[in-house]
Coordinates of N, CA, C and O in Angstrom, one line a residue:
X151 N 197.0 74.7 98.7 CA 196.5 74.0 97.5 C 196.3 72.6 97.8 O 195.8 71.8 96.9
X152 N 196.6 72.2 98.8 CA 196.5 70.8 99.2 C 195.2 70.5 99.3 O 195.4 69.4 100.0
X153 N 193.7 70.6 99.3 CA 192.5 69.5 98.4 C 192.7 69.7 97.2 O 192.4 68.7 96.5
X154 N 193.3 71.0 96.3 CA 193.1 71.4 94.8 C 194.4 70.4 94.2 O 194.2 69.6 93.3
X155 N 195.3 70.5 94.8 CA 196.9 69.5 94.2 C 196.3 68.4 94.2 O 196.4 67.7 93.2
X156 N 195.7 67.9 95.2 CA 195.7 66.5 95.6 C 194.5 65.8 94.7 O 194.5 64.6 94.5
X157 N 193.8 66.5 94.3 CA 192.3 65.8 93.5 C 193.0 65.2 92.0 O 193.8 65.8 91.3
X158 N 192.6 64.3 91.9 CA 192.5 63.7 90.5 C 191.3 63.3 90.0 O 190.3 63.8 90.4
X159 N 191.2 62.3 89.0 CA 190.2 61.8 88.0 C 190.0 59.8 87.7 O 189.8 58.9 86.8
X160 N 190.2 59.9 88.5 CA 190.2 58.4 88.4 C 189.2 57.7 87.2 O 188.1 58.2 86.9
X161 N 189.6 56.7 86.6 CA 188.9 55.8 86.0 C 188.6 54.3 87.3 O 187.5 53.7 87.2
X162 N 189.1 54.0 87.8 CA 189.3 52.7 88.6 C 188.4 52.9 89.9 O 188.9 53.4 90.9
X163 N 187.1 52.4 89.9 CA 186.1 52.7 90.9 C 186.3 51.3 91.7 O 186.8 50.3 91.1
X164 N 185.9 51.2 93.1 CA 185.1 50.0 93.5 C 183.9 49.9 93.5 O 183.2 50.5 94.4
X165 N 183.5 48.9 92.5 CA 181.9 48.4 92.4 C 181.6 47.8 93.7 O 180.7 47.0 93.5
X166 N 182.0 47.9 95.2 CA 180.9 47.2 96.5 C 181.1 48.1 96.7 O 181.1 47.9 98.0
X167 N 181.5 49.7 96.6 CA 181.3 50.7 97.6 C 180.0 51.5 97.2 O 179.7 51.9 96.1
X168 N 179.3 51.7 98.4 CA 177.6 52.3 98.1 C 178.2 53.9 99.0 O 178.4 53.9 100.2
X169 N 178.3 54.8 98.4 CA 178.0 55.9 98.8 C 177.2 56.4 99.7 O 176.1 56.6 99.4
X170 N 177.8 56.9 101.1 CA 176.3 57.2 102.2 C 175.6 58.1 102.0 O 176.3 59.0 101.5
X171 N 174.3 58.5 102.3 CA 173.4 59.2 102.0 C 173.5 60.6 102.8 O 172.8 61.6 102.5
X172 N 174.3 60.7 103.7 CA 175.3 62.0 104.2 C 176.3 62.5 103.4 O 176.2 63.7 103.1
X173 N 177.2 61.6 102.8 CA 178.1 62.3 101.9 C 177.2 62.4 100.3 O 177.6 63.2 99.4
X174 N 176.3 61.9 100.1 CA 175.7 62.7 98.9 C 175.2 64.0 99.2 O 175.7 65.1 98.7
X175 N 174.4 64.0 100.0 CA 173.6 65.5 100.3 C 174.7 66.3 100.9 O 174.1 67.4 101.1
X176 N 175.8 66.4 101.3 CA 177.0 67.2 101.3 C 177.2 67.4 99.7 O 177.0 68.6 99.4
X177 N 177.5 66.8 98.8 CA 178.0 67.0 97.8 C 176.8 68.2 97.0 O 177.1 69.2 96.4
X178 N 175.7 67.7 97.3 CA 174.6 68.3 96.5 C 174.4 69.8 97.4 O 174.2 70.8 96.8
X179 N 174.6 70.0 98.9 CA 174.7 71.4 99.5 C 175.7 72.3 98.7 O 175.5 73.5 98.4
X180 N 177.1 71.3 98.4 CA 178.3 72.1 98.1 C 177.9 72.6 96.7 O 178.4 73.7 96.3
X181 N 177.2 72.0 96.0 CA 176.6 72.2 94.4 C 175.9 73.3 94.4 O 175.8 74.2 93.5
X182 N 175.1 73.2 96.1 CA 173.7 74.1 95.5 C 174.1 75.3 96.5 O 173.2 76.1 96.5
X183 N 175.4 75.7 97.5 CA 175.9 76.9 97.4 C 176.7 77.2 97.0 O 177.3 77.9 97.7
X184 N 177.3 76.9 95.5 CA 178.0 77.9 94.6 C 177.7 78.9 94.4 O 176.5 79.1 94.4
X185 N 178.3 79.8 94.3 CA 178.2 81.4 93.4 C 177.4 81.2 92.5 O 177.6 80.3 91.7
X186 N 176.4 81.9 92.4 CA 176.1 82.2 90.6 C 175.7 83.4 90.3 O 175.0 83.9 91.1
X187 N 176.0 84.1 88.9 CA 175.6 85.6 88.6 C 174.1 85.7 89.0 O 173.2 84.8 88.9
X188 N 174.0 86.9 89.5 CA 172.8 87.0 89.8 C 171.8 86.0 90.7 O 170.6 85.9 90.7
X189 N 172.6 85.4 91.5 CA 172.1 84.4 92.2 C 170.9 83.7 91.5 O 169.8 83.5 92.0
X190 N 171.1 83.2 90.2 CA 170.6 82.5 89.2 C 169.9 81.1 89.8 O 168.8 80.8 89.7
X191 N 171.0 80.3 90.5 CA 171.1 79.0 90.7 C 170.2 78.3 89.1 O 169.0 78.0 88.9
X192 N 171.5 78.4 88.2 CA 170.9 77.8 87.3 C 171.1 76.2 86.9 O 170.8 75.7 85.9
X193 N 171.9 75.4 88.5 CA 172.3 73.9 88.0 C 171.1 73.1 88.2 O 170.3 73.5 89.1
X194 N 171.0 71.9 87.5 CA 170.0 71.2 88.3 C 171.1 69.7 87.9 O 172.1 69.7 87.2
X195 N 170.7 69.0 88.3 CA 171.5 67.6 88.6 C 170.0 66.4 88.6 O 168.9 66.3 88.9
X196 N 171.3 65.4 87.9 CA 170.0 63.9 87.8 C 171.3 63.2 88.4 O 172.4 63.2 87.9
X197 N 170.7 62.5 89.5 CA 171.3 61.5 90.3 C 171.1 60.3 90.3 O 170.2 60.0 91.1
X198 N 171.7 59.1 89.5 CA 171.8 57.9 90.0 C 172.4 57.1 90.7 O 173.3 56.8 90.0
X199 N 172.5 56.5 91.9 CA 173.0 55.6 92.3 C 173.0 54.1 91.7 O 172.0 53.5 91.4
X200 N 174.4 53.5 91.4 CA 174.7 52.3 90.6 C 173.9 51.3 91.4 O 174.0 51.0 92.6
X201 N 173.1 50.8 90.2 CA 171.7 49.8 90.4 C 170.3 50.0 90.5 O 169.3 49.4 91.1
X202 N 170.5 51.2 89.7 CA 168.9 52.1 89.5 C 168.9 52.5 88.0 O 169.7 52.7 87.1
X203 N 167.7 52.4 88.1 CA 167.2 52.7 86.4 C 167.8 54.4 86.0 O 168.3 54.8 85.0
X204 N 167.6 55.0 86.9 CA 168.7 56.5 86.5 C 169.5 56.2 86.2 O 169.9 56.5 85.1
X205 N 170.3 55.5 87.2 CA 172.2 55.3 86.7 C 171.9 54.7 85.6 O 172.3 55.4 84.7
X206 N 171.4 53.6 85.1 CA 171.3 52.5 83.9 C 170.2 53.7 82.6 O 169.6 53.2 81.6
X207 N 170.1 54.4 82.8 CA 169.9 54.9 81.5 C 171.3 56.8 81.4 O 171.6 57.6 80.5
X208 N 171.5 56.7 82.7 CA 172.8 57.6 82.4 C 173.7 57.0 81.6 O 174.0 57.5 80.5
X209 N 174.2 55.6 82.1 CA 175.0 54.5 81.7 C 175.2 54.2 80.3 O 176.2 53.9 79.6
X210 N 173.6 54.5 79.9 CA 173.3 53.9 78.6 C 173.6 55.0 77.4 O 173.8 54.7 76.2
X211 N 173.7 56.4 78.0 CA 173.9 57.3 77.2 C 175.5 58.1 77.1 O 175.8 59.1 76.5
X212 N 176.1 57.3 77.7 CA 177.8 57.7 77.8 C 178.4 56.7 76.2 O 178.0 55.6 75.7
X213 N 179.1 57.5 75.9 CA 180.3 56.8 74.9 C 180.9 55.9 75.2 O 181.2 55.8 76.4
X214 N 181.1 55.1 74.4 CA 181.9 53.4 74.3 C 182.6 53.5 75.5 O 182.3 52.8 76.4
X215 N 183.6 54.4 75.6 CA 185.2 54.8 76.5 C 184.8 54.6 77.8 O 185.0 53.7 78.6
X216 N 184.1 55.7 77.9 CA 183.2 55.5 79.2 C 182.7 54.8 80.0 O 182.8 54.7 81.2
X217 N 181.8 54.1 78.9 CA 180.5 53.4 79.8 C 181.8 52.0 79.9 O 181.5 51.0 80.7
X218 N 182.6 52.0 79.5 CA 183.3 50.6 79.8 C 184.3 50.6 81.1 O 185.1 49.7 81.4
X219 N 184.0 52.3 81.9 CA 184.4 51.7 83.3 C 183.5 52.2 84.3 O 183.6 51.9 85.4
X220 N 182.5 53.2 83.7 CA 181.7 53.7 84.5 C 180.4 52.9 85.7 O 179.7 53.4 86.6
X221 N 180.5 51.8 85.4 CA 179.4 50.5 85.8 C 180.4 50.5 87.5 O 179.6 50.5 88.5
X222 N 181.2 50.4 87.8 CA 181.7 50.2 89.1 C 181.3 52.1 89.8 O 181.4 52.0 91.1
X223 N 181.0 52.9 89.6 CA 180.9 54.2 90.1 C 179.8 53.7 91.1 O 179.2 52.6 90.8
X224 N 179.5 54.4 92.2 CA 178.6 54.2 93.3 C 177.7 55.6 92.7 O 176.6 55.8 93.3
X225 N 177.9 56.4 91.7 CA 176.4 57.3 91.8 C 177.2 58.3 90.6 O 178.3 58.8 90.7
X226 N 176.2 58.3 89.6 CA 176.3 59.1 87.9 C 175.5 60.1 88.2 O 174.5 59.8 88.9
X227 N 175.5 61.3 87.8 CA 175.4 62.1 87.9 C 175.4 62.9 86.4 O 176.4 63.0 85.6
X228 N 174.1 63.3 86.3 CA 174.1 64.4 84.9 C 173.8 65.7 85.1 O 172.7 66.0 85.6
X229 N 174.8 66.8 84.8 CA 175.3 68.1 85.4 C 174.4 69.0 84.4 O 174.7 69.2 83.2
X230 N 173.3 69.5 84.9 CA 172.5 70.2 83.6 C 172.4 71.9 83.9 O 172.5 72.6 84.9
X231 N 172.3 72.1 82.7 CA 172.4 74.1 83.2 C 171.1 74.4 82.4 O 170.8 73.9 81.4
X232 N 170.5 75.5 83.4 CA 169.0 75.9 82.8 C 169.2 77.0 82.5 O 169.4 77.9 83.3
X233 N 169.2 77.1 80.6 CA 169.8 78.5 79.9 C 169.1 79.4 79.7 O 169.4 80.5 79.3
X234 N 168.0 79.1 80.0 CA 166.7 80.6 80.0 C 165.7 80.4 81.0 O 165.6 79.3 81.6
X235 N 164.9 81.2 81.3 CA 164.1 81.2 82.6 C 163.2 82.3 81.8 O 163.5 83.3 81.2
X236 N 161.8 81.7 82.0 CA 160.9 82.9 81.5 C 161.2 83.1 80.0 O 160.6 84.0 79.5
X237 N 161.9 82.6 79.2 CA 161.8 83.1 77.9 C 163.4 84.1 78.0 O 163.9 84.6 77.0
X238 N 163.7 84.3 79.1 CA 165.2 85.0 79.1 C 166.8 84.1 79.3 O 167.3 83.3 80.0
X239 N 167.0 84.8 78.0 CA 168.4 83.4 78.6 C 169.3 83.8 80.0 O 169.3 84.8 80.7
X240 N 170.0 82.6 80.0 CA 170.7 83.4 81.2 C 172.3 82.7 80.8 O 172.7 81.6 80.9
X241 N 173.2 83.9 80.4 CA 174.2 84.1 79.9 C 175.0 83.3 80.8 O 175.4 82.4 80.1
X242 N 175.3 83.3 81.8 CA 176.4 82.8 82.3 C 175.4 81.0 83.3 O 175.7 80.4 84.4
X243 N 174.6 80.9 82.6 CA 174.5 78.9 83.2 C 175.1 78.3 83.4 O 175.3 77.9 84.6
X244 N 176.0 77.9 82.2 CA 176.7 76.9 81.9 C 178.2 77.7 82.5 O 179.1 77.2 81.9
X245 N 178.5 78.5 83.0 CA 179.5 79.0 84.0 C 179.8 78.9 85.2 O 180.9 78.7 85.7
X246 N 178.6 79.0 85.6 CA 177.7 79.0 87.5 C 177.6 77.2 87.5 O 177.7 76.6 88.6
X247 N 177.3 76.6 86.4 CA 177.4 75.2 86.3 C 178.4 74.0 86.7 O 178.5 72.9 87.2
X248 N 179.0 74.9 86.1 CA 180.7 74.4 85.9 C 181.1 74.6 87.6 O 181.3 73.6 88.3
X249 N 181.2 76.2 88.2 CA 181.2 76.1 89.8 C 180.8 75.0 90.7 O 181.4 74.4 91.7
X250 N 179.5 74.9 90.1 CA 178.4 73.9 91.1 C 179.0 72.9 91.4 O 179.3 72.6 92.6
X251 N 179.4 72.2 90.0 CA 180.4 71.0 89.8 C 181.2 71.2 90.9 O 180.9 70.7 92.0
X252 N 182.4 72.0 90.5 CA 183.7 72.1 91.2 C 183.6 72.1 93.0 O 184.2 71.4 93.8
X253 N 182.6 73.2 93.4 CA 182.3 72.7 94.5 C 181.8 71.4 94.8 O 181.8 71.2 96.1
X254 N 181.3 70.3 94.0 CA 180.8 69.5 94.7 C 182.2 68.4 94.0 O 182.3 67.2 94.3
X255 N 182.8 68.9 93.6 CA 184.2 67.5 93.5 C 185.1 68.2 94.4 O 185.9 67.3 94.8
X256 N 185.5 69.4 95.1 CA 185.9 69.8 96.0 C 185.5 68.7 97.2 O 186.2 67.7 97.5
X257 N 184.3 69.0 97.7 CA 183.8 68.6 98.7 C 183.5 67.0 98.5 O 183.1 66.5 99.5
X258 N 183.7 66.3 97.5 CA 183.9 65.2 97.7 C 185.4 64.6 97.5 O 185.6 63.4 97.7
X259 N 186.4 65.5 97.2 CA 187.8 65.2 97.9 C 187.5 65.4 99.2 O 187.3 64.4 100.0
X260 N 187.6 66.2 99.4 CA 187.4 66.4 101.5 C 186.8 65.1 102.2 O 187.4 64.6 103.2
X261 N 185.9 64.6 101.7 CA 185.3 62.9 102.0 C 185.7 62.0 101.6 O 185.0 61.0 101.6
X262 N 186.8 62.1 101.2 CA 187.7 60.6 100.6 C 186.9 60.1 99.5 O 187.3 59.0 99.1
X263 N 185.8 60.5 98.8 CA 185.6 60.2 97.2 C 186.5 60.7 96.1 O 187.6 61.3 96.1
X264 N 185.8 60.3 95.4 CA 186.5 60.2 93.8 C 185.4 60.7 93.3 O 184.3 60.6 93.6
X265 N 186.3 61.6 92.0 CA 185.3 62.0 90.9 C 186.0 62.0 89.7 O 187.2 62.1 89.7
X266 N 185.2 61.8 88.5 CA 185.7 62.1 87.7 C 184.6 62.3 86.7 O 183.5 61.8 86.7
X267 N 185.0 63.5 85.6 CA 183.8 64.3 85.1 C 184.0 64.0 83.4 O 185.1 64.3 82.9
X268 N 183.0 63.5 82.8 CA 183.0 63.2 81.4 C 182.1 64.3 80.1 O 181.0 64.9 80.2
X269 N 182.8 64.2 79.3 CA 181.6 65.4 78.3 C 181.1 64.0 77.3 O 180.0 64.2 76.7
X270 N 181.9 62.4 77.2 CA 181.2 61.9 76.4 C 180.4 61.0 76.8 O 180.4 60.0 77.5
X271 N 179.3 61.7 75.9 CA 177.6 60.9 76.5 C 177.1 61.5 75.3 O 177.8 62.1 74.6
X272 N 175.7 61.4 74.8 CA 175.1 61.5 73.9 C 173.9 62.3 75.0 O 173.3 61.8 75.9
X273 N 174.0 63.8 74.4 CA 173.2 64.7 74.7 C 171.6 64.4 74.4 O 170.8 64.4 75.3
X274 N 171.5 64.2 73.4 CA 169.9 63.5 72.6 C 169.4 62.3 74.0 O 168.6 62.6 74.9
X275 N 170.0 61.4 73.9 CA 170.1 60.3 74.7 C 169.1 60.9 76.1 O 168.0 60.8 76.5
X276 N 170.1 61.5 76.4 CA 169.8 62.1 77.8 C 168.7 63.1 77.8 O 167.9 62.9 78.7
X277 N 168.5 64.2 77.0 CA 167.3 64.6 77.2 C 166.2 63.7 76.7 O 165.2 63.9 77.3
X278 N 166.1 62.6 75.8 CA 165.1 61.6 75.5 C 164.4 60.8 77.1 O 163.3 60.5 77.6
X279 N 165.5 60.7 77.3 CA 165.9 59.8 78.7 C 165.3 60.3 79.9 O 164.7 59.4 80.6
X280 N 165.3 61.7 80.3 CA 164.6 62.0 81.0 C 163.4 62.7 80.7 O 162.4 62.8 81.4
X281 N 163.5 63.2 79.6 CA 162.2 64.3 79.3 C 162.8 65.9 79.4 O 162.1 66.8 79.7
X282 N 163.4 65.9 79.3 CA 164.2 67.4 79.5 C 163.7 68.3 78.4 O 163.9 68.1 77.2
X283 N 163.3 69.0 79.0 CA 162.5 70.5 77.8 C 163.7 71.1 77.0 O 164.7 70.6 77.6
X284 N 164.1 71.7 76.2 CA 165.0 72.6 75.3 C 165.6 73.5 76.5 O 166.8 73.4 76.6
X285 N 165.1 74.3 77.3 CA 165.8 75.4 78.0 C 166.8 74.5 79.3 O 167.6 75.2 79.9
X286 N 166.7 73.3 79.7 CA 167.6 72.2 80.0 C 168.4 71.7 79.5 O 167.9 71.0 78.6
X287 N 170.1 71.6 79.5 CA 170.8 71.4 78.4 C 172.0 71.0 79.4 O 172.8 71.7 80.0
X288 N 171.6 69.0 79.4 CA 172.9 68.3 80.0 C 174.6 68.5 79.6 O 175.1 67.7 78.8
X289 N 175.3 69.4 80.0 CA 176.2 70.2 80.1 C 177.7 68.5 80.1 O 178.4 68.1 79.3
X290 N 177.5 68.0 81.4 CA 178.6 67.1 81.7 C 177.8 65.1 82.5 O 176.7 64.7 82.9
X291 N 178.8 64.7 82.3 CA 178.4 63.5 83.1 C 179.6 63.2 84.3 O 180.7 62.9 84.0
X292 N 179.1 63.4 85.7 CA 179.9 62.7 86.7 C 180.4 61.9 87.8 O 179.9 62.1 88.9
X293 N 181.1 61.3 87.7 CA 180.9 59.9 88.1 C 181.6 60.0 89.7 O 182.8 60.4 89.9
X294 N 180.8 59.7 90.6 CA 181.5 59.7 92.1 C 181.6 58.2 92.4 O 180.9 57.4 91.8
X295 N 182.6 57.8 93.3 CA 183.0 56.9 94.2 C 183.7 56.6 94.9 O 183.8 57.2 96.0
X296 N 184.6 55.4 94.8 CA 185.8 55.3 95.6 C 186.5 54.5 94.6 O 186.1 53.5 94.0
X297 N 188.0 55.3 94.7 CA 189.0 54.9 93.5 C 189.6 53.5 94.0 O 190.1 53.3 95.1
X298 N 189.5 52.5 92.8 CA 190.2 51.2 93.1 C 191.1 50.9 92.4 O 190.9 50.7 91.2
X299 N 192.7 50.9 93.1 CA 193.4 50.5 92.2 C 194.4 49.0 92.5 O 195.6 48.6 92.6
X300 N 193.0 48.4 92.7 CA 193.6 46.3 92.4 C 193.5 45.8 91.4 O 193.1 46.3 90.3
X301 N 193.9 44.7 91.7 CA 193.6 43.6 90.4 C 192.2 43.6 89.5 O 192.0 43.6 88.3
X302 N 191.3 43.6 90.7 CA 189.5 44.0 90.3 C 189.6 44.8 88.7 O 189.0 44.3 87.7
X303 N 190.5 46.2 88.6 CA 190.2 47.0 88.1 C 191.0 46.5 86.7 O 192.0 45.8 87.1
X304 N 191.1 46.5 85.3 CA 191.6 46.6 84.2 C 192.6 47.1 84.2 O 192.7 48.3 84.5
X305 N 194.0 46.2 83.9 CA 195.2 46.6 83.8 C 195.5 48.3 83.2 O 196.1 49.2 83.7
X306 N 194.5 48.0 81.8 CA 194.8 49.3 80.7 C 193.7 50.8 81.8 O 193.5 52.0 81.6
X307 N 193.4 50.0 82.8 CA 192.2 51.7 83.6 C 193.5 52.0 84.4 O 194.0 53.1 84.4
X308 N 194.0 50.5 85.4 CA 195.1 50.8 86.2 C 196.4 52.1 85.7 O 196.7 53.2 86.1
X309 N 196.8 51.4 84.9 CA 198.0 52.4 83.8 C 197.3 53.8 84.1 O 197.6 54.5 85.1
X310 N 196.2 54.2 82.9 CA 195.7 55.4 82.7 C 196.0 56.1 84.2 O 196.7 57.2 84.4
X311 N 195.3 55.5 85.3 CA 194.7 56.2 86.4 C 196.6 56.0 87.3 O 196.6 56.4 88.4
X312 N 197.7 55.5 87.0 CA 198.6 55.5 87.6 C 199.5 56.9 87.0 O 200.3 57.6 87.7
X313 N 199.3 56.9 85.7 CA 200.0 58.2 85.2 C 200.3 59.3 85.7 O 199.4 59.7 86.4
X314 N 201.6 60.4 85.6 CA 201.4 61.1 85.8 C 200.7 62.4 85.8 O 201.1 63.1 84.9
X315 N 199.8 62.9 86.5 CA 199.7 64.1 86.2 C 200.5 65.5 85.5 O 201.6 65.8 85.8
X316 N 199.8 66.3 84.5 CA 200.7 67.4 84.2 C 199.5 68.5 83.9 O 198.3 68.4 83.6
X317 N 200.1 69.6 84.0 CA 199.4 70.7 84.1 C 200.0 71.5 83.3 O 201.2 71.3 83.2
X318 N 199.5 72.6 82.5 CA 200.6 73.9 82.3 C 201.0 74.7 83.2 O 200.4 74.7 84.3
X319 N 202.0 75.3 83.1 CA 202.8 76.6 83.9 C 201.7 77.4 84.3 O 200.5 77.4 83.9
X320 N 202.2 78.3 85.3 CA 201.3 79.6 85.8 C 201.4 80.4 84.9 O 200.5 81.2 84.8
X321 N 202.5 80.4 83.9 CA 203.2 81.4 83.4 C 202.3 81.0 81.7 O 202.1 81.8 80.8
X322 N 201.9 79.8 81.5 CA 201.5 79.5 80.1 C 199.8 79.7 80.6 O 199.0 79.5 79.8
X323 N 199.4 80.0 81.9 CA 198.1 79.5 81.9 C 197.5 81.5 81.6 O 196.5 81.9 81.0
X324 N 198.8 82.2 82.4 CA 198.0 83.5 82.1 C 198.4 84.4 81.2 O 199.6 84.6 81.1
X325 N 197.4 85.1 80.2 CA 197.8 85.3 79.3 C 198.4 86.8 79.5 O 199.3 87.2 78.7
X326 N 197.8 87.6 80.5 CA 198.4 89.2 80.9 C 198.8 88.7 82.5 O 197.8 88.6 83.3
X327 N 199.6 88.6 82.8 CA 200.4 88.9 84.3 C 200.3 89.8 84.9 O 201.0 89.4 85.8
X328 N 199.9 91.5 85.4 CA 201.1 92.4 86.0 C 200.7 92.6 87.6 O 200.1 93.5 88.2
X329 N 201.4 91.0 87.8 CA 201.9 91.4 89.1 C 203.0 91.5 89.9 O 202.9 91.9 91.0

């Protein structure tokens, strides 16, 4: 369990660290071979790098909470799931979506990044933002970099991001056991 134990969520980025263009396209491989029913590949991803008009209108569409540490991240990311194809929905998107994700914050633990994944943003915002048709439906927002925990960073981000972690039990997480 040691990349899964070891991952957290940081709020506390370093704003001089630029993301290399090796460890993005690892992250986006690990995204784009997830599982999906039916070999769907129903994720699609909008990628900004911090100091681009993508990131600065991702930026612009996150909630108060957010956007007030999100500006140090090296690259925003909007997690979208495409729920129909052809006029057919496709039941499990935003499932195979969710994978995409996980594999690509997996694989950016393995690279000494940071991630941390947000639901508050303003959905409207974002499809306005880019032009996103109805069967496109920005799912998550998230934020890669490299976690900073100095003086740089906000006493009250420092705290949050020093906390402990807690999890439920194995025993509370399954609801039928028999093994």
């Amino acid at each position: 369990l040691g990349a899964l134990a070891d991952r957290w969520s940081p709020r506390g980025f370093d704003g001089t660290f630029d993301i290399a263009p090796d460890d993005l396209t690892a992250l986006g491989e690990a995204a784009r071979w997830a599982p999906s029913a039916a070999n769907s590949q129903p994720s699609r991803f909008i990628v900004g790098r911090r100091g681009t008009p993508t990131f600065d209108t991702i930026q612009a569409a996150l909630r108060d909470f957010n956007r007030a540490w999100t500006p140090n991240a090296a690259v925003l990311i909007v997690a979208v799931a495409q729920t129909s194809r052809d006029g057919v929905p496709l039941r499990f998107a935003e499932y195979d979506l969710g994978q995409a994700v996980a594999h690509l914050t997996i694989e950016a633990q393995a690279r000494g990044l940071s991630v941390r994944q947000m639901g508050g943003f303003d959905v409207d915002r974002v499809r306005e933002g880019f032009g996103l048709p109805p069967e496109l439906l920005p799912v998550t927002v998230v934020a890669v970099g490299r976690h900073d925990a100095s003086e740089a960073v906000p006493a009250t981000i420092r705290e949050r991001d020093a906390a402990p972690r807690a999890r439920i039990s194995l025993d509370d997480l399954a609801l039928v056991l028999d093994a």
